[in-house]
Short mmCIF file of C-alpha atoms and ligand atoms in Angstrom, two decimals:
data_model
loop_
_atom_site.label_atom_id
_atom_site.label_comp_id
_atom_site.label_asym_id
_atom_site.label_seq_id
_atom_site.Cartn_x
_atom_site.Cartn_y
_atom_site.Cartn_z
CA MET B 544 -23.98 0.66 -28.35
CA GLN B 545 -25.02 0.57 -24.83
CA THR B 546 -23.54 3.98 -22.96
CA GLN B 547 -25.76 4.53 -20.15
CA PRO B 548 -24.61 2.58 -17.10
CA LYS B 549 -26.19 -0.16 -14.81
CA ALA B 550 -25.71 2.53 -12.02
CA SER B 551 -23.86 5.59 -11.40
CA HIS B 552 -21.64 3.81 -8.58
CA PHE B 553 -19.71 0.70 -7.82
CA ILE B 554 -19.44 -0.30 -4.11
CA GLY B 555 -18.88 -3.33 -2.24
CA GLY B 556 -18.97 -5.56 -5.02
CA THR B 557 -22.08 -3.94 -6.75
CA HIS B 558 -24.00 -1.73 -8.77
CA VAL B 559 -25.79 1.20 -6.82
CA GLU B 560 -27.73 4.38 -8.02
CA ASP B 561 -28.60 7.03 -5.41
CA LYS B 562 -30.89 9.22 -7.13
CA SER B 563 -30.97 12.03 -4.18
CA GLY B 564 -27.07 13.10 -5.52
CA GLU B 565 -27.26 15.57 -8.48
CA ALA B 566 -27.86 14.87 -11.06
CA PHE B 567 -25.15 15.30 -14.30
CA SER B 568 -24.44 13.50 -18.05
CA THR B 569 -21.95 12.49 -19.88
CA VAL B 570 -21.61 13.51 -23.84
CA TYR B 571 -20.16 12.03 -27.11
CA PRO B 572 -17.79 14.74 -28.00
CA ALA B 573 -18.02 14.32 -31.56
CA THR B 574 -21.61 15.41 -31.90
CA GLY B 575 -22.57 16.48 -28.49
CA GLU B 576 -25.36 14.12 -27.85
CA THR B 577 -26.02 12.71 -24.11
CA ILE B 578 -25.20 9.12 -24.00
CA GLY B 579 -25.18 8.76 -20.20
CA GLU B 580 -26.79 9.83 -17.40
CA LEU B 581 -25.79 9.99 -13.68
CA HIS B 582 -25.81 11.24 -10.23
CA SER B 583 -22.97 12.38 -8.07
CA ALA B 584 -22.12 11.14 -4.88
CA THR B 585 -23.92 12.34 -2.04
CA PRO B 586 -22.25 12.24 1.64
CA GLU B 587 -23.78 8.53 2.13
CA ILE B 588 -22.42 7.22 -0.65
CA VAL B 589 -19.01 8.33 0.00
CA ASN B 590 -19.39 7.14 3.36
CA ARG B 591 -21.00 3.87 2.09
CA ALA B 592 -17.97 3.42 -0.15
CA VAL B 593 -14.96 4.25 2.60
CA ALA B 594 -16.70 1.87 4.80
CA ALA B 595 -16.85 -0.94 1.98
CA ALA B 596 -13.39 -0.26 1.10
CA LYS B 597 -11.66 -0.07 4.61
CA SER B 598 -13.65 -3.52 5.56
CA ALA B 599 -12.46 -5.08 2.80
CA GLN B 600 -8.77 -4.03 2.67
CA THR B 601 -7.41 -5.57 6.41
CA GLY B 602 -8.16 -9.12 4.98
CA TRP B 603 -6.55 -7.88 1.31
CA ALA B 604 -3.39 -6.21 3.13
CA SER B 605 -2.89 -10.06 4.76
CA LEU B 606 -2.91 -12.26 1.40
CA PRO B 607 0.81 -12.98 0.57
CA PRO B 608 1.40 -10.61 -2.08
CA SER B 609 1.57 -13.84 -4.96
CA GLU B 610 -1.98 -14.49 -3.76
CA ARG B 611 -2.99 -11.02 -4.75
CA ALA B 612 -0.73 -10.55 -8.01
CA VAL B 613 -2.86 -14.11 -9.21
CA VAL B 614 -6.13 -11.51 -9.04
CA LEU B 615 -4.29 -8.93 -10.77
CA ARG B 616 -2.96 -11.07 -13.77
CA ARG B 617 -6.78 -12.78 -13.97
CA ALA B 618 -8.09 -9.02 -14.21
CA ALA B 619 -5.43 -8.20 -16.71
CA GLY B 620 -6.95 -10.88 -18.80
CA LEU B 621 -10.38 -10.21 -18.48
CA ILE B 622 -9.53 -6.06 -19.39
CA ARG B 623 -7.94 -8.13 -22.74
CA ASP B 624 -11.41 -9.98 -23.44
CA ARG B 625 -12.93 -6.76 -22.93
CA ALA B 626 -10.91 -4.71 -24.76
CA ASP B 627 -13.09 -3.90 -27.82
CA GLU B 628 -15.93 -2.71 -25.53
CA ILE B 629 -13.60 -0.40 -23.24
CA ALA B 630 -12.10 1.56 -26.25
CA ARG B 631 -15.58 2.18 -27.84
CA LEU B 632 -16.86 3.65 -24.68
CA ASP B 633 -13.95 5.39 -23.96
CA THR B 634 -13.99 6.92 -27.79
CA MET B 635 -17.62 7.73 -26.61
CA ASP B 636 -16.88 9.79 -23.60
CA THR B 637 -13.88 11.73 -24.40
CA GLY B 638 -14.00 11.40 -28.36
CA ARG B 639 -10.37 10.46 -28.77
CA ALA B 640 -9.91 8.02 -32.05
CA LEU B 641 -10.53 4.56 -31.66
CA THR B 642 -7.19 3.72 -33.33
CA GLU B 643 -5.94 5.55 -29.98
CA THR B 644 -8.38 4.35 -27.20
CA GLN B 645 -7.77 0.76 -28.65
CA ASN B 646 -4.22 1.07 -27.03
CA ASP B 647 -5.85 1.77 -23.33
CA PRO B 648 -7.53 -1.52 -21.99
CA VAL B 649 -3.74 -2.55 -23.64
CA SER B 650 -1.59 -0.36 -21.36
CA ALA B 651 -4.14 -0.79 -18.25
CA ALA B 652 -3.93 -4.25 -18.37
CA ALA B 653 -0.05 -4.18 -18.62
CA SER B 654 0.08 -2.26 -15.69
CA LEU B 655 -2.09 -4.89 -13.81
CA ASP B 656 0.51 -7.25 -15.06
CA PHE B 657 3.32 -5.44 -14.25
CA PHE B 658 2.48 -4.81 -10.77
CA ALA B 659 1.24 -8.19 -10.23
CA GLY B 660 4.91 -9.11 -11.32
CA ILE B 661 6.84 -7.03 -8.89
CA ILE B 662 4.94 -7.15 -5.96
CA PRO B 663 6.33 -10.71 -4.61
CA ALA B 664 9.70 -9.17 -4.87
CA TYR B 665 8.86 -6.06 -3.28
CA ASN B 666 10.52 -5.72 0.39
CA GLY B 667 11.83 -4.09 2.81
CA GLN B 668 15.93 -3.51 3.83
CA SER B 669 17.83 -4.95 6.42
CA ILE B 670 19.96 -2.98 7.92
CA GLY B 671 23.51 -3.90 9.87
CA LEU B 672 24.57 -1.72 12.52
CA GLY B 673 27.62 -3.12 13.07
CA GLY B 674 29.26 -6.75 14.14
CA SER B 675 28.25 -9.73 12.53
CA GLY B 676 25.57 -11.01 14.95
CA GLY B 677 25.17 -7.49 15.97
CA PRO B 678 21.71 -5.38 16.00
CA PHE B 679 20.02 -4.44 12.82
CA VAL B 680 16.70 -2.95 11.90
CA TYR B 681 14.76 -4.29 8.80
CA THR B 682 12.34 -2.20 7.36
CA ARG B 683 8.93 -3.22 6.07
CA ARG B 684 6.65 -2.05 3.47
CA GLU B 685 3.20 -1.55 4.46
CA PRO B 686 -0.16 -0.59 3.22
CA LEU B 687 -1.59 2.83 3.61
CA GLY B 688 -4.98 1.52 4.08
CA VAL B 689 -7.79 3.04 1.99
CA THR B 690 -6.68 5.30 -0.82
CA CYS B 691 -8.76 7.65 -2.81
CA GLY B 692 -8.10 7.84 -6.55
CA ILE B 693 -9.65 10.74 -8.65
CA GLY B 694 -8.92 10.85 -12.23
CA ALA B 695 -8.71 13.39 -15.41
CA TRP B 696 -10.72 12.71 -18.33
CA ASN B 697 -8.20 12.39 -21.03
CA TYR B 698 -7.48 8.76 -20.95
CA PRO B 699 -10.35 7.82 -17.87
CA PHE B 700 -9.64 3.46 -18.41
CA GLU B 701 -6.23 3.45 -18.44
CA MET B 702 -5.71 5.99 -15.39
CA THR B 703 -8.08 3.73 -13.35
CA GLY B 704 -6.23 0.87 -14.03
CA TRP B 705 -2.91 2.67 -13.42
CA LYS B 706 -4.02 4.06 -10.13
CA SER B 707 -5.96 0.73 -9.08
CA ALA B 708 -3.11 -1.93 -10.01
CA THR B 709 -0.69 -0.17 -7.49
CA ALA B 710 -2.98 0.96 -4.62
CA LEU B 711 -4.02 -2.80 -4.53
CA ALA B 712 -1.05 -4.62 -5.33
CA ALA B 713 0.38 -3.05 -2.46
CA GLY B 714 -2.64 -4.21 -0.35
CA ASN B 715 -4.70 -1.28 -0.12
CA ALA B 716 -8.35 -0.58 -0.98
CA MET B 717 -9.69 1.77 -3.11
CA VAL B 718 -12.23 4.38 -3.64
CA PHE B 719 -11.93 6.22 -7.21
CA LYS B 720 -14.05 9.03 -8.41
CA PRO B 721 -13.17 9.46 -12.47
CA SER B 722 -13.80 12.75 -13.96
CA GLU B 723 -17.36 14.38 -14.43
CA TYR B 724 -16.78 14.47 -17.94
CA THR B 725 -15.82 10.44 -18.61
CA PRO B 726 -17.70 8.75 -16.05
CA LEU B 727 -18.16 5.50 -17.52
CA SER B 728 -15.19 3.09 -18.43
CA ALA B 729 -14.20 3.27 -14.55
CA LEU B 730 -17.36 0.86 -13.80
CA ILE B 731 -16.47 -1.58 -16.29
CA LEU B 732 -12.95 -2.01 -14.45
CA ALA B 733 -15.20 -2.09 -11.09
CA GLU B 734 -17.06 -5.04 -12.63
CA ILE B 735 -13.70 -6.78 -14.23
CA TYR B 736 -11.97 -6.66 -10.27
CA LYS B 737 -15.10 -8.79 -9.26
CA GLU B 738 -15.61 -11.05 -11.91
CA ALA B 739 -11.30 -11.39 -11.49
CA GLY B 740 -12.40 -12.43 -7.82
CA LEU B 741 -11.30 -9.16 -5.76
CA PRO B 742 -12.69 -9.32 -3.04
CA ASP B 743 -16.18 -7.12 -2.85
CA GLY B 744 -15.21 -3.50 -1.85
CA LEU B 745 -11.23 -3.05 -2.62
CA PHE B 746 -12.46 -1.14 -5.40
CA ASN B 747 -15.05 1.14 -5.51
CA VAL B 748 -15.96 3.57 -8.17
CA ILE B 749 -18.36 6.85 -6.93
CA GLN B 750 -19.36 9.36 -9.22
CA GLY B 751 -19.79 13.40 -8.98
CA LEU B 752 -17.74 16.66 -9.46
CA GLY B 753 -14.82 18.14 -7.54
CA PRO B 754 -16.67 18.64 -4.11
CA VAL B 755 -17.15 14.28 -3.74
CA GLY B 756 -13.50 14.02 -4.48
CA SER B 757 -12.61 16.64 -2.07
CA ALA B 758 -15.09 14.54 0.67
CA ILE B 759 -13.63 11.47 0.11
CA ILE B 760 -10.02 12.74 1.03
CA GLU B 761 -11.51 14.73 3.70
CA HIS B 762 -13.14 11.58 5.12
CA PRO B 763 -11.07 10.14 8.60
CA ASP B 764 -10.54 6.31 7.03
CA VAL B 765 -9.15 7.39 3.88
CA ALA B 766 -5.07 7.65 4.27
CA LYS B 767 -3.77 8.84 1.13
CA VAL B 768 -5.00 10.53 -2.55
CA SER B 769 -3.60 9.57 -6.26
CA PHE B 770 -4.80 12.84 -8.20
CA THR B 771 -4.44 13.35 -11.66
CA GLY B 772 -5.67 16.44 -13.39
CA SER B 773 -4.66 20.39 -13.54
CA VAL B 774 -2.13 22.21 -11.66
CA PRO B 775 -4.60 24.61 -10.02
CA THR B 776 -6.63 21.79 -8.65
CA GLY B 777 -4.15 19.93 -7.77
CA LYS B 778 -2.67 23.02 -5.59
CA LYS B 779 -5.93 22.78 -3.58
CA VAL B 780 -5.89 18.75 -3.19
CA LEU B 781 -2.61 18.37 -1.76
CA GLY B 782 -3.32 21.11 0.49
CA LEU B 783 -6.67 19.77 1.75
CA ALA B 784 -4.54 15.99 2.04
CA GLY B 785 -1.83 17.97 3.51
CA SER B 786 -3.69 19.54 6.01
CA LEU B 787 -5.18 16.27 7.25
CA MET B 788 -1.76 14.95 7.16
CA LYS B 789 -2.61 12.74 4.39
CA TYR B 790 -0.37 11.46 1.86
CA GLY B 791 -0.65 13.03 -1.71
CA THR B 792 0.94 11.83 -5.23
CA MET B 793 0.07 14.67 -7.76
CA GLU B 794 0.35 14.20 -11.37
CA LEU B 795 -0.54 17.55 -12.84
CA GLY B 796 -0.33 19.54 -15.98
CA GLY B 797 2.77 20.99 -18.24
CA LYS B 798 3.86 22.91 -20.81
CA SER B 799 6.73 21.10 -21.82
CA PRO B 800 9.75 22.06 -24.30
CA LEU B 801 10.89 20.25 -26.80
CA VAL B 802 14.50 20.72 -28.11
CA ILE B 803 15.48 20.30 -31.48
CA PHE B 804 18.91 21.05 -32.94
CA ASP B 805 20.01 20.92 -36.16
CA ASP B 806 21.75 18.05 -36.55
CA ALA B 807 18.27 15.84 -36.20
CA PRO B 808 17.12 14.09 -39.05
CA LEU B 809 14.23 16.59 -40.41
CA GLU B 810 11.78 13.94 -41.04
CA ASN B 811 12.44 12.08 -37.32
CA ALA B 812 11.94 15.66 -35.50
CA VAL B 813 8.80 16.55 -37.54
CA ASN B 814 7.31 13.01 -36.47
CA GLY B 815 7.92 14.11 -32.77
CA ALA B 816 6.71 17.43 -32.96
CA LEU B 817 3.69 16.14 -34.36
CA MET B 818 3.30 13.36 -31.85
CA ALA B 819 4.28 15.44 -28.96
CA ASN B 820 1.27 18.13 -30.35
CA PHE B 821 -1.35 16.02 -31.93
CA TYR B 822 -2.26 12.40 -30.31
CA SER B 823 -5.33 12.64 -28.52
CA THR B 824 -6.23 15.91 -29.68
CA GLY B 825 -3.30 17.62 -28.13
CA GLN B 826 -4.97 16.55 -24.64
CA ILE B 827 -1.67 15.40 -23.34
CA CYS B 828 -0.26 16.53 -19.93
CA THR B 829 3.39 15.65 -21.43
CA ASN B 830 2.56 17.25 -24.26
CA GLY B 831 5.83 19.49 -25.97
CA THR B 832 3.99 22.22 -26.49
CA ARG B 833 6.75 24.90 -26.67
CA VAL B 834 8.95 23.39 -29.53
CA PHE B 835 12.44 25.34 -29.59
CA VAL B 836 14.27 24.64 -33.18
CA GLN B 837 18.04 25.42 -34.27
CA LYS B 838 17.56 28.61 -36.43
CA SER B 839 19.36 26.91 -39.66
CA MET B 840 16.78 24.44 -39.61
CA HIS B 841 13.72 26.25 -38.64
CA ASP B 842 12.36 27.55 -41.90
CA ASP B 843 12.30 23.86 -43.29
CA PHE B 844 11.30 22.60 -40.20
CA VAL B 845 8.03 24.81 -40.32
CA SER B 846 7.18 23.90 -43.92
CA ARG B 847 7.05 20.35 -43.23
CA VAL B 848 5.44 20.57 -40.00
CA VAL B 849 2.62 22.84 -41.84
CA GLU B 850 2.46 20.24 -44.70
CA ARG B 851 1.82 17.30 -42.67
CA THR B 852 -0.09 19.05 -40.23
CA ARG B 853 -2.55 20.02 -43.08
CA LYS B 854 -3.15 16.57 -44.11
CA ILE B 855 -4.03 15.49 -40.72
CA ARG B 856 -7.18 13.31 -41.26
CA ILE B 857 -9.91 14.50 -38.61
CA GLY B 858 -12.72 12.72 -38.62
CA ASP B 859 -15.69 10.27 -37.15
CA PRO B 860 -13.49 8.51 -34.04
CA PHE B 861 -14.57 5.29 -35.05
CA ASP B 862 -13.51 5.60 -38.37
CA PRO B 863 -10.18 3.35 -38.90
CA GLU B 864 -8.79 6.04 -41.25
CA THR B 865 -9.27 9.24 -38.54
CA GLN B 866 -6.28 10.16 -37.26
CA MET B 867 -8.00 12.99 -34.77
CA GLY B 868 -11.19 13.28 -32.90
CA PRO B 869 -13.09 16.26 -31.80
CA LEU B 870 -12.10 17.82 -27.82
CA THR B 871 -13.50 16.48 -25.10
CA SER B 872 -15.82 19.08 -23.85
CA ARG B 873 -17.51 22.33 -24.76
CA MET B 874 -15.13 23.88 -21.89
CA GLN B 875 -11.79 22.79 -23.30
CA LEU B 876 -13.31 23.94 -27.18
CA ASP B 877 -13.59 26.98 -25.58
CA LYS B 878 -10.67 27.08 -23.89
CA VAL B 879 -8.56 26.32 -26.87
CA GLU B 880 -10.26 28.82 -29.08
CA ARG B 881 -9.35 31.47 -26.71
CA TYR B 882 -6.22 30.75 -26.37
CA ILE B 883 -5.77 30.46 -30.44
CA ALA B 884 -7.41 34.03 -30.24
CA ILE B 885 -4.80 35.26 -27.64
CA GLY B 886 -1.53 34.04 -29.95
CA LYS B 887 -3.24 35.76 -32.81
CA GLU B 888 -3.65 39.00 -30.84
CA GLU B 889 0.07 38.81 -28.90
CA GLY B 890 1.09 38.79 -32.88
CA ALA B 891 2.48 35.11 -33.29
CA THR B 892 1.80 34.10 -36.93
CA LEU B 893 -1.03 31.47 -37.55
CA ALA B 894 1.20 29.02 -39.62
CA CYS B 895 -1.80 26.67 -40.31
CA GLY B 896 -5.35 25.69 -38.58
CA GLY B 897 -6.60 27.76 -36.12
CA GLY B 898 -10.36 27.23 -36.72
CA ARG B 899 -13.15 24.59 -36.70
CA PRO B 900 -13.28 22.03 -39.33
CA GLU B 901 -16.94 21.69 -41.23
CA MET B 902 -18.17 18.38 -39.92
CA GLN B 903 -21.01 16.74 -41.92
CA GLY B 904 -23.73 15.49 -39.40
CA MET B 905 -21.61 16.17 -36.64
CA GLU B 906 -22.07 19.82 -36.05
CA GLY B 907 -22.90 20.14 -32.96
CA GLY B 908 -19.69 18.59 -31.63
CA PHE B 909 -16.04 20.18 -29.98
CA TRP B 910 -13.93 20.04 -33.42
CA VAL B 911 -10.85 22.21 -33.35
CA GLU B 912 -8.28 22.40 -36.41
CA PRO B 913 -4.87 21.30 -35.59
CA THR B 914 -3.16 24.64 -35.43
CA VAL B 915 0.48 25.98 -35.57
CA PHE B 916 2.17 29.11 -34.33
CA THR B 917 5.43 30.48 -35.46
CA ASP B 918 7.18 33.43 -34.25
CA VAL B 919 6.28 33.01 -30.91
CA THR B 920 8.30 34.51 -28.20
CA ASP B 921 9.02 32.97 -24.89
CA ASP B 922 6.64 35.90 -22.93
CA MET B 923 3.37 35.26 -25.02
CA ARG B 924 0.96 33.40 -23.32
CA ILE B 925 0.11 30.57 -25.85
CA ALA B 926 4.05 29.65 -24.69
CA ARG B 927 3.51 30.14 -21.14
CA GLU B 928 0.38 28.65 -19.99
CA GLU B 929 -1.18 24.97 -20.85
CA ILE B 930 -3.32 24.47 -23.56
CA PHE B 931 -4.17 21.35 -23.37
CA GLY B 932 -5.52 21.15 -26.74
CA PRO B 933 -3.93 20.53 -30.38
CA VAL B 934 -1.89 23.82 -30.70
CA MET B 935 2.27 23.87 -31.58
CA SER B 936 4.00 26.89 -30.62
CA ILE B 937 7.33 27.13 -33.06
CA LEU B 938 10.44 29.34 -31.11
CA PRO B 939 13.56 29.48 -33.25
CA PHE B 940 17.08 29.59 -31.19
CA GLU B 941 20.59 29.92 -31.47
CA GLU B 942 22.48 28.03 -28.83
CA GLU B 943 22.15 24.62 -26.71
CA ASP B 944 23.04 27.41 -23.29
CA GLU B 945 20.16 29.51 -24.35
CA ALA B 946 18.03 26.18 -25.27
CA ILE B 947 18.00 24.72 -21.99
CA ALA B 948 17.72 28.14 -20.01
CA ARG B 949 14.63 28.92 -22.14
CA ALA B 950 13.39 25.36 -21.94
CA ASN B 951 13.89 25.44 -18.31
CA ASP B 952 11.96 29.20 -17.74
CA THR B 953 8.58 27.94 -16.97
CA PRO B 954 6.99 27.08 -13.58
CA PHE B 955 6.04 23.25 -14.92
CA GLY B 956 8.40 20.45 -15.17
CA LEU B 957 6.58 17.74 -16.05
CA ALA B 958 8.54 16.58 -19.49
CA ALA B 959 11.12 17.46 -22.19
CA GLY B 960 12.63 16.31 -24.80
CA VAL B 961 15.76 16.97 -27.03
CA PHE B 962 16.62 15.84 -30.14
CA THR B 963 20.03 15.92 -31.63
CA THR B 964 22.47 13.28 -33.40
CA ASP B 965 25.11 14.22 -31.11
CA LEU B 966 25.66 12.05 -28.12
CA ASN B 967 27.43 14.17 -25.98
CA ARG B 968 24.73 16.92 -26.04
CA ALA B 969 21.80 14.68 -26.16
CA HIS B 970 22.67 13.95 -22.30
CA ARG B 971 24.20 16.82 -21.18
CA VAL B 972 20.65 18.84 -22.34
CA ALA B 973 18.72 15.64 -20.64
CA GLY B 974 20.70 16.20 -17.34
CA GLN B 975 20.01 19.84 -17.47
CA PHE B 976 16.43 19.70 -18.12
CA GLN B 977 13.82 20.83 -15.29
CA ALA B 978 11.48 17.79 -15.94
CA GLY B 979 10.50 14.83 -14.39
CA MET B 980 10.13 12.59 -17.52
CA CYS B 981 12.41 13.09 -20.38
CA TRP B 982 13.50 12.07 -23.79
CA ILE B 983 15.97 11.69 -26.01
CA ASN B 984 15.06 11.23 -30.38
CA ASN B 985 11.52 10.58 -29.31
CA PHE B 986 8.64 12.20 -27.30
CA ASN B 987 5.57 11.06 -25.11
CA LEU B 988 6.18 7.34 -24.57
CA VAL B 989 5.76 6.92 -20.86
CA PRO B 990 7.02 2.79 -20.25
CA LEU B 991 5.53 1.40 -17.09
CA GLU B 992 8.82 0.39 -16.17
CA ALA B 993 9.86 4.18 -15.56
CA PRO B 994 8.97 6.36 -13.15
CA PHE B 995 6.50 9.18 -14.09
CA GLY B 996 6.22 12.30 -12.99
CA GLY B 997 6.66 16.15 -12.78
CA TYR B 998 9.14 18.70 -11.46
CA LYS B 999 8.15 21.87 -10.00
CA ASP B 1000 4.28 22.87 -10.42
CA SER B 1001 3.95 19.62 -12.24
CA GLY B 1002 3.35 17.03 -9.51
CA VAL B 1003 4.44 15.76 -6.15
CA GLY B 1004 5.25 11.53 -6.42
CA ARG B 1005 5.59 9.31 -9.27
CA GLU B 1006 3.62 6.59 -11.10
CA CYS B 1007 4.80 3.63 -12.81
CA SER B 1008 7.60 1.53 -11.65
CA MET B 1009 8.70 0.57 -8.06
CA ALA B 1010 8.75 4.12 -7.63
CA ALA B 1011 4.96 4.03 -7.59
CA LEU B 1012 4.89 1.26 -5.21
CA ASP B 1013 7.21 3.39 -2.63
CA GLN B 1014 3.65 6.02 -3.00
CA PHE B 1015 1.20 3.56 -1.96
CA THR B 1016 3.23 2.19 0.97
CA GLN B 1017 4.57 3.88 3.99
CA ILE B 1018 7.58 2.46 5.58
CA LYS B 1019 8.01 0.58 9.20
CA SER B 1020 11.74 0.24 10.92
CA VAL B 1021 12.33 -2.44 13.15
CA TYR B 1022 14.95 -2.75 15.23
CA VAL B 1023 16.26 -5.89 16.64
CA GLU B 1024 18.36 -6.02 19.45
CA THR B 1025 20.95 -8.92 19.42
CA GLY B 1026 22.89 -8.36 22.94
CA THR B 1027 21.85 -6.89 26.35
CA VAL B 1028 19.95 -3.86 27.16
CA GLU B 1029 22.13 -1.25 29.00
CA SER B 1030 20.68 1.33 30.88
CA VAL B 1031 22.39 4.60 32.72
CA PHE B 1032 19.93 4.32 35.61
P1 NAD X 1428 -9.05 19.30 -13.56
O1 NAD X 1428 -8.16 19.71 -12.17
O2 NAD X 1428 -10.10 20.11 -13.65
O3 NAD X 1428 -9.81 17.72 -12.85
C1 NAD X 1428 -9.20 16.92 -12.67
C2 NAD X 1428 -10.05 15.66 -11.66
O4 NAD X 1428 -10.03 16.53 -10.70
C3 NAD X 1428 -11.47 15.63 -11.83
O5 NAD X 1428 -11.99 14.58 -11.79
C4 NAD X 1428 -12.30 16.87 -11.24
O6 NAD X 1428 -13.48 16.22 -11.15
C5 NAD X 1428 -11.43 16.94 -10.01
N1 NAD X 1428 -11.74 17.94 -9.08
C6 NAD X 1428 -11.91 19.33 -9.33
N2 NAD X 1428 -11.70 19.92 -8.27
C7 NAD X 1428 -11.67 19.18 -7.15
C8 NAD X 1428 -11.04 19.71 -5.66
N3 NAD X 1428 -11.47 20.46 -5.35
N4 NAD X 1428 -11.13 18.15 -5.05
C9 NAD X 1428 -10.99 17.28 -5.45
N5 NAD X 1428 -11.02 16.40 -7.13
C10 NAD X 1428 -11.62 17.86 -7.70
O7 NAD X 1428 -8.28 18.54 -14.60
P2 NAD X 1428 -8.85 18.25 -15.53
O8 NAD X 1428 -9.69 19.29 -16.81
O9 NAD X 1428 -9.85 17.07 -15.84
O10 NAD X 1428 -8.18 17.57 -16.64
C11 NAD X 1428 -6.45 18.05 -17.40
C12 NAD X 1428 -5.75 18.23 -16.95
O11 NAD X 1428 -5.17 17.15 -16.37
C13 NAD X 1428 -4.39 19.30 -17.39
O12 NAD X 1428 -3.75 20.26 -16.85
C14 NAD X 1428 -3.61 18.00 -17.93
O13 NAD X 1428 -2.46 18.34 -18.15
C15 NAD X 1428 -3.48 17.32 -16.50
N6 NAD X 1428 -3.29 15.84 -16.72
C16 NAD X 1428 -2.00 15.29 -16.14
C17 NAD X 1428 -1.58 14.17 -16.04
C18 NAD X 1428 -0.17 13.49 -15.45
O14 NAD X 1428 0.06 12.26 -15.45
N7 NAD X 1428 0.83 14.12 -15.02
C19 NAD X 1428 -1.99 13.49 -17.03
C20 NAD X 1428 -3.45 13.83 -17.41
C21 NAD X 1428 -3.86 14.90 -17.33
#
């Protein structure tokens, strides 16, 4: 399939190339072959993209929200028409199995429809200040102007769709910078928006590494950054935005707990733990990588998890039978292998996996086996640091209070899950988790209707739901006098 993009950037409604920017390439992670050569945005490209966004934004913001919604819905339809092409491109760029990436355009289209649906109903308040006919305040939700989106590499198309849908629905323009590891599919979304009738300049894609991201944020005409990535980068990005008094939404990493009580049905808990660790080859921010299992169930749980993990079908990401593809980059493979070695050195027991699978004809790819460690203790680095790969740590516990305290003993706070059939306990535990996204008897489901984001180091702000629109607007309060003006003078 054609993977080389027409040009590196998409600005003001057209593909733009500028070969004076530093060259970089993107690879197919299953084989390590180069599939696209691109150029980083120069300062001139950054300025062009922001200028295009600025000149388009005011007209867009002045449209009735229902008219903006029509464009978003049309784009959602076009995403569905090109879903197969988008999924294949994301599989080439991320290495994730096609059976997974097929969900991403569906989710992105749903997000455009969702924000198209709610934006006409998203309004300010009227605040009475006393008496009928008395003074009152009304509030207006106004767009921020030009916003910047910066993406991570695990869900490139979906992430671009989610961020842009929210920004555009609320009347903003966006300059989006995908991860340098997965730069391709955002350009397809830009084409789709144009075809759907989005005025040129409202959604621009420019490529590059970290410094391009900071250059967009630093631009004086950019009001906000919506960032997805790691905690260390997020701290830098929010620091930069804060130093310039700009808004920032940070969707960052995690080391989430999954707490399994011994009254949970074993198979259900095992399914939950497998999905919470191995989907997307473990490259999911919310993954429940610290699996706390009540002692009386621990041994049965471990043997069933290991049995099922050994059966996971690793293979050609385009094969419909494949359940797990490679990691997305050589850098990520090195990192995951480093942590597997650390786990062994720290004294955890390697229950299964830990090596590189033999992949005939795909030896240059970034393959790693799904890995389970037992006898993990809370102080081990594999239980404290985000690995972002298919490495599950199983930790036994005895009492509910102990499990909650240990689950919360982390600087992260993105997600948490509990499996139990005890109704009271389920809500008691969920209520005490220090995490933004919690699940009872499931894991890793992120419905668009629910606010999504982290506590503690895992982030600031929320994506999805009405809460996301709050992050892409600013509130104006208008005081309305209905009587005479009093003066002390
Ligand atoms: P990363 O932090 O290395 O990079 C993320 C993005 O930031 C990339 O586009 C990169 O080019 C850009 N960047 C790097 N330095 C920058 C700088 N100084 N200024 C501006 N932009 C800069 O993260 P990654 O390795 O691409 O992604 C993996 C991380 O993302 C994991 O920690 C994962 O948990 C997290 N993640 C979080 C969510 C969420 O919604 N909470 C979702 C997916 C991934």
